[in-house]
PDB file of C-alpha atoms in Angstrom:
ATOM      1  CA  MET E   1     168.686 156.996  59.373  1.00  0.00           C
ATOM      2  CA  LYS E   2     166.721 155.323  56.579  1.00  0.00           C
ATOM      3  CA  VAL E   3     168.389 152.695  54.401  1.00  0.00           C
ATOM      4  CA  GLN E   4     167.329 150.922  51.237  1.00  0.00           C
ATOM      5  CA  ILE E   5     167.474 147.134  50.878  1.00  0.00           C
ATOM      6  CA  GLY E   6     166.027 146.027  47.559  1.00  0.00           C
ATOM      7  CA  THR E   7     162.632 147.669  47.154  1.00  0.00           C
ATOM      8  CA  ALA E   8     162.182 148.345  50.881  1.00  0.00           C
ATOM      9  CA  GLU E   9     163.175 151.361  52.918  1.00  0.00           C
ATOM     10  CA  MET E  10     163.790 150.724  56.608  1.00  0.00           C
ATOM     11  CA  GLU E  11     164.704 152.837  59.604  1.00  0.00           C
ATOM     12  CA  MET E  12     168.054 151.972  61.164  1.00  0.00           C
ATOM     13  CA  GLY E  13     167.387 151.210  64.810  1.00  0.00           C
ATOM     14  CA  GLY E  14     163.737 150.421  64.139  1.00  0.00           C
ATOM     15  CA  PRO E  15     161.945 147.134  64.877  1.00  0.00           C
ATOM     16  CA  LEU E  16     162.997 145.486  61.615  1.00  0.00           C
ATOM     17  CA  LEU E  17     166.593 146.749  61.295  1.00  0.00           C
ATOM     18  CA  THR E  18     169.223 147.141  63.984  1.00  0.00           C
ATOM     19  CA  GLU E  19     172.969 146.974  64.641  1.00  0.00           C
ATOM     20  CA  MET E  20     174.841 143.683  64.402  1.00  0.00           C
ATOM     21  CA  ARG E  21     176.190 142.035  67.541  1.00  0.00           C
ATOM     22  CA  GLU E  22     179.988 141.709  67.705  1.00  0.00           C
ATOM     23  CA  SER E  23     181.546 138.365  68.688  1.00  0.00           C
ATOM     24  CA  ASN E  24     185.232 139.139  69.214  1.00  0.00           C
ATOM     25  CA  GLU E  25     184.970 138.338  72.925  1.00  0.00           C
ATOM     26  CA  VAL E  26     184.303 134.657  72.138  1.00  0.00           C
ATOM     27  CA  LEU E  27     186.794 134.403  69.270  1.00  0.00           C
ATOM     28  CA  ASP E  28     188.831 131.579  70.817  1.00  0.00           C
ATOM     29  CA  ARG E  29     185.851 129.634  72.221  1.00  0.00           C
ATOM     30  CA  PRO E  30     184.366 127.396  69.527  1.00  0.00           C
ATOM     31  CA  ASP E  31     181.392 126.309  71.629  1.00  0.00           C
ATOM     32  CA  GLU E  32     180.384 129.922  72.145  1.00  0.00           C
ATOM     33  CA  LEU E  33     180.969 130.731  68.471  1.00  0.00           C
ATOM     34  CA  HIS E  34     178.612 127.929  67.432  1.00  0.00           C
ATOM     35  CA  LYS E  35     176.068 129.079  70.017  1.00  0.00           C
ATOM     36  CA  ARG E  36     176.187 132.616  68.600  1.00  0.00           C
ATOM     37  CA  MET E  37     175.832 131.245  65.087  1.00  0.00           C
ATOM     38  CA  ASP E  38     172.785 129.234  66.128  1.00  0.00           C
ATOM     39  CA  GLU E  39     171.250 132.251  67.858  1.00  0.00           C
ATOM     40  CA  ASP E  40     172.031 135.001  65.354  1.00  0.00           C
ATOM     41  CA  GLY E  41     172.833 133.239  62.082  1.00  0.00           C
ATOM     42  CA  TYR E  42     176.104 135.162  61.751  1.00  0.00           C
ATOM     43  CA  LEU E  43     179.298 136.270  63.500  1.00  0.00           C
ATOM     44  CA  LEU E  44     180.624 139.827  63.198  1.00  0.00           C
ATOM     45  CA  LEU E  45     184.352 139.840  63.898  1.00  0.00           C
ATOM     46  CA  ARG E  46     186.074 143.203  64.020  1.00  0.00           C
ATOM     47  CA  SER E  47     189.669 143.560  62.746  1.00  0.00           C
ATOM     48  CA  LEU E  48     190.121 139.836  62.132  1.00  0.00           C
ATOM     49  CA  GLN E  49     192.024 140.490  58.925  1.00  0.00           C
ATOM     50  CA  ASN E  50     195.182 142.569  58.570  1.00  0.00           C
ATOM     51  CA  ARG E  51     193.993 146.061  57.663  1.00  0.00           C
ATOM     52  CA  GLU E  52     197.000 146.897  55.475  1.00  0.00           C
ATOM     53  CA  LYS E  53     196.566 143.714  53.413  1.00  0.00           C
ATOM     54  CA  VAL E  54     192.886 144.535  52.922  1.00  0.00           C
ATOM     55  CA  LEU E  55     193.728 148.075  51.808  1.00  0.00           C
ATOM     56  CA  GLY E  56     196.345 146.627  49.440  1.00  0.00           C
ATOM     57  CA  ALA E  57     193.649 144.477  47.848  1.00  0.00           C
ATOM     58  CA  GLN E  58     191.396 147.528  47.614  1.00  0.00           C
ATOM     59  CA  ARG E  59     194.109 149.489  45.805  1.00  0.00           C
ATOM     60  CA  ALA E  60     194.789 146.627  43.385  1.00  0.00           C
ATOM     61  CA  ILE E  61     191.113 146.497  42.381  1.00  0.00           C
ATOM     62  CA  LEU E  62     190.814 150.271  42.091  1.00  0.00           C
ATOM     63  CA  GLU E  63     193.864 150.341  39.829  1.00  0.00           C
ATOM     64  CA  ARG E  64     192.138 147.890  37.504  1.00  0.00           C
ATOM     65  CA  ILE E  65     188.912 149.896  37.585  1.00  0.00           C
ATOM     66  CA  GLN E  66     190.958 152.970  36.725  1.00  0.00           C
ATOM     67  CA  LEU E  67     192.452 151.185  33.709  1.00  0.00           C
ATOM     68  CA  ALA E  68     188.919 150.221  32.648  1.00  0.00           C
ATOM     69  CA  GLY E  69     187.927 153.892  32.688  1.00  0.00           C
ATOM     70  CA  GLY E  70     185.634 153.641  35.684  1.00  0.00           C
ATOM     71  CA  LEU E  71     187.172 156.202  38.067  1.00  0.00           C
ATOM     72  CA  ASP E  72     186.899 159.972  38.234  1.00  0.00           C
ATOM     73  CA  PRO E  73     190.272 161.112  36.830  1.00  0.00           C
ATOM     74  CA  ASP E  74     190.289 164.189  39.086  1.00  0.00           C
ATOM     75  CA  ALA E  75     189.871 162.307  42.376  1.00  0.00           C
ATOM     76  CA  PRO E  76     192.512 160.348  44.342  1.00  0.00           C
ATOM     77  CA  ILE E  77     192.426 156.696  43.323  1.00  0.00           C
ATOM     78  CA  MET E  78     191.735 155.445  46.858  1.00  0.00           C
ATOM     79  CA  ASP E  79     188.562 157.550  46.991  1.00  0.00           C
ATOM     80  CA  GLY E  80     187.079 155.116  44.469  1.00  0.00           C
ATOM     81  CA  ARG E  81     184.919 157.875  42.991  1.00  0.00           C
ATOM     82  CA  ILE E  82     182.837 156.781  40.014  1.00  0.00           C
ATOM     83  CA  ARG E  83     183.512 158.622  36.747  1.00  0.00           C
ATOM     84  CA  ALA E  84     180.740 161.117  36.003  1.00  0.00           C
ATOM     85  CA  GLY E  85     178.181 159.958  33.465  1.00  0.00           C
ATOM     86  CA  LEU E  86     178.543 156.245  34.116  1.00  0.00           C
ATOM     87  CA  GLY E  87     175.456 154.155  34.665  1.00  0.00           C
ATOM     88  CA  PRO E  88     175.467 150.662  36.214  1.00  0.00           C
ATOM     89  CA  ASP E  89     178.878 149.033  36.617  1.00  0.00           C
ATOM     90  CA  GLU E  90     178.197 146.806  33.594  1.00  0.00           C
ATOM     91  CA  GLY E  91     178.593 149.969  31.506  1.00  0.00           C
ATOM     92  CA  VAL E  92     182.330 150.160  32.238  1.00  0.00           C
ATOM     93  CA  PRO E  93     184.377 148.303  29.601  1.00  0.00           C
ATOM     94  CA  GLY E  94     186.011 145.241  31.133  1.00  0.00           C
ATOM     95  CA  MET E  95     184.268 145.572  34.515  1.00  0.00           C
ATOM     96  CA  LEU E  96     182.465 142.220  34.460  1.00  0.00           C
ATOM     97  CA  GLU E  97     185.618 140.439  33.363  1.00  0.00           C
ATOM     98  CA  LEU E  98     187.509 142.240  36.131  1.00  0.00           C
ATOM     99  CA  ALA E  99     185.040 141.090  38.770  1.00  0.00           C
ATOM    100  CA  ALA E 100     185.126 137.500  37.513  1.00  0.00           C
ATOM    101  CA  THR E 101     188.904 137.173  37.353  1.00  0.00           C
ATOM    102  CA  ALA E 102     190.342 139.435  40.057  1.00  0.00           C
ATOM    103  CA  GLY E 103     189.977 136.763  42.722  1.00  0.00           C
ATOM    104  CA  ARG E 104     193.014 135.034  41.233  1.00  0.00           C
ATOM    105  CA  GLY E 105     195.182 138.054  42.021  1.00  0.00           C
ATOM    106  CA  SER E 106     197.801 137.764  44.741  1.00  0.00           C
ATOM    107  CA  GLU E 107     196.456 140.722  46.747  1.00  0.00           C
ATOM    108  CA  ILE E 108     193.005 139.130  46.970  1.00  0.00           C
ATOM    109  CA  LYS E 109     194.438 135.721  47.886  1.00  0.00           C
ATOM    110  CA  GLN E 110     196.542 137.255  50.653  1.00  0.00           C
ATOM    111  CA  VAL E 111     193.290 138.306  52.308  1.00  0.00           C
ATOM    112  CA  ALA E 112     191.048 135.353  51.416  1.00  0.00           C
ATOM    113  CA  GLU E 113     193.661 132.753  52.362  1.00  0.00           C
ATOM    114  CA  SER E 114     195.335 134.593  55.226  1.00  0.00           C
ATOM    115  CA  ARG E 115     196.579 132.823  58.326  1.00  0.00           C
ATOM    116  CA  GLU E 116     194.044 134.842  60.334  1.00  0.00           C
ATOM    117  CA  ILE E 117     190.959 133.606  58.476  1.00  0.00           C
ATOM    118  CA  LEU E 118     192.153 130.017  57.992  1.00  0.00           C
ATOM    119  CA  GLY E 119     193.170 129.852  61.651  1.00  0.00           C
ATOM    120  CA  PHE E 120     189.743 131.103  62.700  1.00  0.00           C
ATOM    121  CA  PHE E 121     188.015 128.320  60.763  1.00  0.00           C
ATOM    122  CA  GLU E 122     190.385 125.704  62.134  1.00  0.00           C
ATOM    123  CA  VAL E 123     189.172 126.743  65.610  1.00  0.00           C
ATOM    124  CA  LEU E 124     185.514 126.916  64.557  1.00  0.00           C
ATOM    125  CA  LEU E 125     185.463 123.603  62.675  1.00  0.00           C
ATOM    126  CA  GLY E 126     188.101 121.696  64.612  1.00  0.00           C
ATOM    127  CA  GLY E 127     190.237 120.495  61.727  1.00  0.00           C
ATOM    128  CA  GLU E 128     192.058 121.303  58.500  1.00  0.00           C
ATOM    129  CA  VAL E 129     190.060 123.678  56.319  1.00  0.00           C
ATOM    130  CA  GLN E 130     189.956 124.649  52.681  1.00  0.00           C
ATOM    131  CA  THR E 131     188.491 127.545  50.729  1.00  0.00           C
ATOM    132  CA  PHE E 132     186.953 127.558  47.269  1.00  0.00           C
ATOM    133  CA  ASP E 133     189.400 128.562  44.562  1.00  0.00           C
ATOM    134  CA  TYR E 134     186.900 131.066  43.196  1.00  0.00           C
ATOM    135  CA  LYS E 135     186.538 134.317  45.144  1.00  0.00           C
ATOM    136  CA  TRP E 136     183.467 136.465  44.538  1.00  0.00           C
ATOM    137  CA  LEU E 137     184.501 140.099  44.057  1.00  0.00           C
ATOM    138  CA  ARG E 138     181.770 142.734  44.294  1.00  0.00           C
ATOM    139  CA  ILE E 139     182.138 146.121  42.582  1.00  0.00           C
ATOM    140  CA  VAL E 140     178.944 147.987  43.417  1.00  0.00           C
ATOM    141  CA  SER E 141     178.099 151.373  41.935  1.00  0.00           C
ATOM    142  CA  THR E 142     175.523 154.007  42.865  1.00  0.00           C
ATOM    143  CA  GLY E 143     172.019 152.659  43.421  1.00  0.00           C
ATOM    144  CA  ARG E 144     173.028 149.019  43.182  1.00  0.00           C
ATOM    145  CA  SER E 145     172.350 146.285  45.740  1.00  0.00           C
ATOM    146  CA  THR E 146     171.999 142.504  46.052  1.00  0.00           C
ATOM    147  CA  GLY E 147     168.618 140.867  46.660  1.00  0.00           C
ATOM    148  CA  VAL E 148     167.757 138.517  49.527  1.00  0.00           C
ATOM    149  CA  HIS E 149     169.068 134.974  49.131  1.00  0.00           C
ATOM    150  CA  TYR E 150     170.539 131.885  50.787  1.00  0.00           C
ATOM    151  CA  ASP E 151     174.012 130.910  49.550  1.00  0.00           C
ATOM    152  CA  ILE E 152     173.167 127.193  49.515  1.00  0.00           C
ATOM    153  CA  VAL E 153     171.238 127.562  46.241  1.00  0.00           C
ATOM    154  CA  TYR E 154     174.479 128.485  44.448  1.00  0.00           C
ATOM    155  CA  MET E 155     176.931 126.071  46.065  1.00  0.00           C
ATOM    156  CA  GLY E 156     175.032 123.123  47.503  1.00  0.00           C
ATOM    157  CA  LYS E 157     176.678 120.174  45.730  1.00  0.00           C
ATOM    158  CA  GLY E 158     179.182 119.627  48.530  1.00  0.00           C
ATOM    159  CA  THR E 159     178.932 119.765  52.301  1.00  0.00           C
ATOM    160  CA  LYS E 160     176.168 121.825  53.885  1.00  0.00           C
ATOM    161  CA  ARG E 161     178.645 122.712  56.641  1.00  0.00           C
ATOM    162  CA  LEU E 162     180.022 125.426  54.403  1.00  0.00           C
ATOM    163  CA  TYR E 163     180.514 128.987  55.618  1.00  0.00           C
ATOM    164  CA  SER E 164     180.542 132.297  53.798  1.00  0.00           C
ATOM    165  CA  VAL E 165     182.739 135.218  54.750  1.00  0.00           C
ATOM    166  CA  TRP E 166     181.849 138.737  53.664  1.00  0.00           C
ATOM    167  CA  CYS E 167     184.895 141.000  53.742  1.00  0.00           C
ATOM    168  CA  PRO E 168     184.730 144.736  52.961  1.00  0.00           C
ATOM    169  CA  LEU E 169     187.656 145.854  50.827  1.00  0.00           C
ATOM    170  CA  GLY E 170     188.059 149.225  52.489  1.00  0.00           C
ATOM    171  CA  ASP E 171     185.913 151.064  55.010  1.00  0.00           C
ATOM    172  CA  VAL E 172     182.227 150.621  54.188  1.00  0.00           C
ATOM    173  CA  SER E 173     179.729 152.998  55.747  1.00  0.00           C
ATOM    174  CA  ILE E 174     176.007 152.312  55.883  1.00  0.00           C
ATOM    175  CA  GLU E 175     175.586 154.866  53.085  1.00  0.00           C
ATOM    176  CA  LEU E 176     178.064 152.925  50.934  1.00  0.00           C
ATOM    177  CA  GLY E 177     175.864 149.864  51.239  1.00  0.00           C
ATOM    178  CA  GLY E 178     177.389 146.917  53.086  1.00  0.00           C
ATOM    179  CA  LEU E 179     176.044 143.525  54.061  1.00  0.00           C
ATOM    180  CA  ALA E 180     172.749 143.019  55.922  1.00  0.00           C
ATOM    181  CA  VAL E 181     171.706 139.646  57.360  1.00  0.00           C
ATOM    182  CA  CYS E 182     168.331 138.501  58.661  1.00  0.00           C
ATOM    183  CA  SER E 183     168.907 137.076  62.121  1.00  0.00           C
ATOM    184  CA  GLY E 184     166.462 134.217  62.587  1.00  0.00           C
ATOM    185  CA  SER E 185     166.241 133.315  58.897  1.00  0.00           C
ATOM    186  CA  GLN E 186     168.334 130.212  59.599  1.00  0.00           C
ATOM    187  CA  ARG E 187     165.176 128.871  61.270  1.00  0.00           C
ATOM    188  CA  TRP E 188     162.770 129.481  58.370  1.00  0.00           C
ATOM    189  CA  SER E 189     161.946 125.774  58.071  1.00  0.00           C
ATOM    190  CA  LYS E 190     159.491 125.973  55.163  1.00  0.00           C
ATOM    191  CA  VAL E 191     161.807 128.227  53.178  1.00  0.00           C
ATOM    192  CA  LYS E 192     164.756 125.914  53.883  1.00  0.00           C
ATOM    193  CA  ASP E 193     162.772 122.850  52.800  1.00  0.00           C
ATOM    194  CA  THR E 194     161.726 124.413  49.475  1.00  0.00           C
ATOM    195  CA  TYR E 195     163.876 127.282  48.239  1.00  0.00           C
ATOM    196  CA  GLY E 196     166.818 126.009  50.307  1.00  0.00           C
ATOM    197  CA  ASN E 197     166.628 122.617  48.609  1.00  0.00           C
ATOM    198  CA  MET E 198     166.911 123.867  45.065  1.00  0.00           C
ATOM    199  CA  ASP E 199     170.020 124.486  42.965  1.00  0.00           C
ATOM    200  CA  VAL E 200     170.091 127.511  40.673  1.00  0.00           C
ATOM    201  CA  TYR E 201     172.098 125.741  37.969  1.00  0.00           C
ATOM    202  CA  ARG E 202     170.444 122.335  38.187  1.00  0.00           C
ATOM    203  CA  ASP E 203     166.894 123.679  38.375  1.00  0.00           C
ATOM    204  CA  GLY E 204     167.203 126.820  36.275  1.00  0.00           C
ATOM    205  CA  VAL E 205     165.513 128.934  38.951  1.00  0.00           C
ATOM    206  CA  ASP E 206     166.495 132.540  39.623  1.00  0.00           C
ATOM    207  CA  GLY E 207     168.383 132.554  42.936  1.00  0.00           C
ATOM    208  CA  THR E 208     167.081 135.797  44.468  1.00  0.00           C
ATOM    209  CA  LEU E 209     164.407 134.856  46.989  1.00  0.00           C
ATOM    210  CA  SER E 210     162.980 138.373  47.233  1.00  0.00           C
ATOM    211  CA  THR E 211     163.766 142.040  46.699  1.00  0.00           C
ATOM    212  CA  ASP E 212     161.536 142.902  49.672  1.00  0.00           C
ATOM    213  CA  PRO E 213     163.225 142.065  52.988  1.00  0.00           C
ATOM    214  CA  ILE E 214     160.283 143.393  55.000  1.00  0.00           C
ATOM    215  CA  GLU E 215     157.921 140.892  53.397  1.00  0.00           C
ATOM    216  CA  LEU E 216     160.111 137.969  54.446  1.00  0.00           C
ATOM    217  CA  ALA E 217     160.689 139.158  58.018  1.00  0.00           C
ATOM    218  CA  GLU E 218     156.994 139.822  58.583  1.00  0.00           C
ATOM    219  CA  LYS E 219     155.962 136.479  57.077  1.00  0.00           C
ATOM    220  CA  TYR E 220     158.562 134.202  58.681  1.00  0.00           C
ATOM    221  CA  GLY E 221     160.063 136.193  61.551  1.00  0.00           C
ATOM    222  CA  GLY E 222     163.546 137.540  62.155  1.00  0.00           C
ATOM    223  CA  GLN E 223     165.253 140.897  62.307  1.00  0.00           C
ATOM    224  CA  TRP E 224     167.540 142.498  59.759  1.00  0.00           C
ATOM    225  CA  ARG E 225     170.934 143.611  61.053  1.00  0.00           C
ATOM    226  CA  THR E 226     173.757 145.640  59.551  1.00  0.00           C
ATOM    227  CA  THR E 227     176.512 148.029  60.615  1.00  0.00           C
ATOM    228  CA  SER E 228     179.314 150.243  59.344  1.00  0.00           C
ATOM    229  CA  TYR E 229     182.457 148.248  58.570  1.00  0.00           C
ATOM    230  CA  GLN E 230     186.168 148.943  58.700  1.00  0.00           C
ATOM    231  CA  ALA E 231     188.811 147.315  56.536  1.00  0.00           C
ATOM    232  CA  GLY E 232     189.765 144.136  58.402  1.00  0.00           C
ATOM    233  CA  ASP E 233     186.261 143.326  59.669  1.00  0.00           C
ATOM    234  CA  VAL E 234     184.480 140.168  58.469  1.00  0.00           C
ATOM    235  CA  VAL E 235     180.999 138.684  58.758  1.00  0.00           C
ATOM    236  CA  VAL E 236     180.771 134.872  58.892  1.00  0.00           C
ATOM    237  CA  PHE E 237     177.469 133.102  58.206  1.00  0.00           C
ATOM    238  CA  GLY E 238     176.094 129.736  57.171  1.00  0.00           C
ATOM    239  CA  MET E 239     174.418 128.543  54.014  1.00  0.00           C
ATOM    240  CA  PHE E 240     170.888 129.099  55.365  1.00  0.00           C
ATOM    241  CA  THR E 241     171.195 132.678  56.599  1.00  0.00           C
ATOM    242  CA  ALA E 242     169.225 135.075  54.402  1.00  0.00           C
ATOM    243  CA  HIS E 243     171.247 138.118  53.484  1.00  0.00           C
ATOM    244  CA  ALA E 244     171.329 141.037  51.092  1.00  0.00           C
ATOM    245  CA  SER E 245     173.169 144.315  50.705  1.00  0.00           C
ATOM    246  CA  LEU E 246     172.125 147.861  51.377  1.00  0.00           C
ATOM    247  CA  SER E 247     171.838 150.123  48.364  1.00  0.00           C
ATOM    248  CA  ASN E 248     174.911 152.209  47.595  1.00  0.00           C
ATOM    249  CA  ARG E 249     173.837 155.812  48.130  1.00  0.00           C
ATOM    250  CA  THR E 250     177.197 157.402  47.380  1.00  0.00           C
ATOM    251  CA  ASP E 251     179.171 158.385  44.276  1.00  0.00           C
ATOM    252  CA  THR E 252     181.947 155.875  45.035  1.00  0.00           C
ATOM    253  CA  TYR E 253     182.329 152.147  44.390  1.00  0.00           C
ATOM    254  CA  ARG E 254     181.655 149.734  47.222  1.00  0.00           C
ATOM    255  CA  LEU E 255     184.237 146.949  47.037  1.00  0.00           C
ATOM    256  CA  SER E 256     183.829 143.695  48.936  1.00  0.00           C
ATOM    257  CA  MET E 257     184.598 140.007  48.629  1.00  0.00           C
ATOM    258  CA  ASP E 258     182.698 136.803  49.409  1.00  0.00           C
ATOM    259  CA  THR E 259     184.680 133.633  50.142  1.00  0.00           C
ATOM    260  CA  ARG E 260     183.720 130.109  51.315  1.00  0.00           C
ATOM    261  CA  TYR E 261     185.328 127.796  53.883  1.00  0.00           C
ATOM    262  CA  GLN E 262     184.778 124.206  54.987  1.00  0.00           C
ATOM    263  CA  LEU E 263     186.534 121.215  56.481  1.00  0.00           C
ATOM    264  CA  ALA E 264     188.949 119.790  53.914  1.00  0.00           C
ATOM    265  CA  SER E 265     187.717 116.272  54.753  1.00  0.00           C
ATOM    266  CA  GLU E 266     184.125 116.972  53.661  1.00  0.00           C
ATOM    267  CA  PRO E 267     182.680 116.931  50.107  1.00  0.00           C
ATOM    268  CA  THR E 268     183.373 120.046  48.040  1.00  0.00           C
ATOM    269  CA  ASP E 269     181.221 121.702  45.392  1.00  0.00           C
ATOM    270  CA  GLU E 270     183.756 121.216  42.620  1.00  0.00           C
ATOM    271  CA  ARG E 271     182.020 123.755  40.378  1.00  0.00           C
ATOM    272  CA  TRP E 272     183.882 126.496  42.265  1.00  0.00           C
ATOM    273  CA  MET E 273     187.301 124.832  42.234  1.00  0.00           C
ATOM    274  CA  GLY E 274     190.037 125.086  39.629  1.00  0.00           C
ATOM    275  CA  GLU E 275     191.615 127.888  37.666  1.00  0.00           C
ATOM    276  CA  ASN E 276     188.471 128.936  35.786  1.00  0.00           C
ATOM    277  CA  PRO E 277     185.045 127.836  37.058  1.00  0.00           C
ATOM    278  CA  PHE E 278     183.508 129.670  34.099  1.00  0.00           C
ATOM    279  CA  ALA E 279     185.011 127.391  31.457  1.00  0.00           C
ATOM    280  CA  GLU E 280     182.714 126.695  28.489  1.00  0.00           C
ATOM    281  CA  GLU E 281     181.510 123.313  29.714  1.00  0.00           C
ATOM    282  CA  SER E 282     180.679 124.501  33.242  1.00  0.00           C
ATOM    283  CA  GLU E 283     177.087 124.058  34.375  1.00  0.00           C
ATOM    284  CA  ILE E 284     177.227 127.387  36.201  1.00  0.00           C
ATOM    285  CA  LEU E 285     176.910 129.087  32.813  1.00  0.00           C
ATOM    286  CA  LYS E 286     173.402 127.668  32.368  1.00  0.00           C
ATOM    287  CA  LYS E 287     170.709 130.306  32.013  1.00  0.00           C
ATOM    288  CA  THR E 288     167.899 130.525  34.549  1.00  0.00           C
ATOM    289  CA  THR E 289     164.537 129.823  32.935  1.00  0.00           C
ATOM    290  CA  VAL E 290     162.177 129.834  35.941  1.00  0.00           C
ATOM    291  CA  SER E 291     161.253 133.039  37.756  1.00  0.00           C
ATOM    292  CA  MET E 292     161.378 133.112  41.547  1.00  0.00           C
ATOM    293  CA  GLU E 293     157.800 134.375  41.553  1.00  0.00           C
ATOM    294  CA  SER E 294     156.532 131.202  39.865  1.00  0.00           C
ATOM    295  CA  ALA E 295     158.800 128.967  41.953  1.00  0.00           C
ATOM    296  CA  ARG E 296     157.519 130.520  45.209  1.00  0.00           C
ATOM    297  CA  ARG E 297     153.930 129.957  44.129  1.00  0.00           C
ATOM    298  CA  ARG E 298     154.732 126.277  43.496  1.00  0.00           C
ATOM    299  CA  TRP E 299     156.496 125.934  46.847  1.00  0.00           C
ATOM    300  CA  GLY E 300     153.771 127.745  48.745  1.00  0.00           C
ATOM    301  CA  ILE E 301     156.109 130.300  50.264  1.00  0.00           C
TER     302      ILE E 301
END
């Protein structure tokens, strides 16, 4: 099977793209979890979250998309089928506002702040944990995908021992376009020392490192990995693991959520805390003024 990540097409099961390794068998062994994270750059945990709660969050989002006029009126709501004639998801009235605010909904919080996920991080980190107030909701329509990036460039003002969790809201096939991570990218020292040291909002640099995942893997090493996901699965990864999403090749919305977790005792990037991180005075509203192409030339990467 061929998949699209950014501008590159890759063969699933080929030398540059393969299946993720599952880590459920070491779930209660923090030393082994850290070892896997060091080796792979991520942890795939099947059925960590309560499936029914995840499907409840999926329904809540689809109901709001339906109200915004984004769903096919002749299809069952849980199919998530995109209304015929719609272009990118920005073309649906209210869709961007929905994506920015839905993380405050109770159904989303029940998943993002569940006992299962908080308990996992208490084991992994060995202490009381906290999550950012802001939850990143992704509503991805046909042909859309996310470029390759490190998360640190968006949320690096607090501890670097911050972890991302990607959670599919519903079952996400490879065709629907789920998460892909580059195993080994956590060891790209030159990229970490340049791109990984910048801050999108402070420096005004576009945060997408590349739209060509093959270029990065061939230049710096590593292997891209992805899989099909079921509601309840999560992928955990650190701030310096390069990741992207596969292109959505279906006529339905791909729904997912990104959340962040850290020890409560460590410094927090306060830009993502509070009721509304996008208040008028927030620095995260600053426009990017420097292209990644010019920044990479300056960094020599």
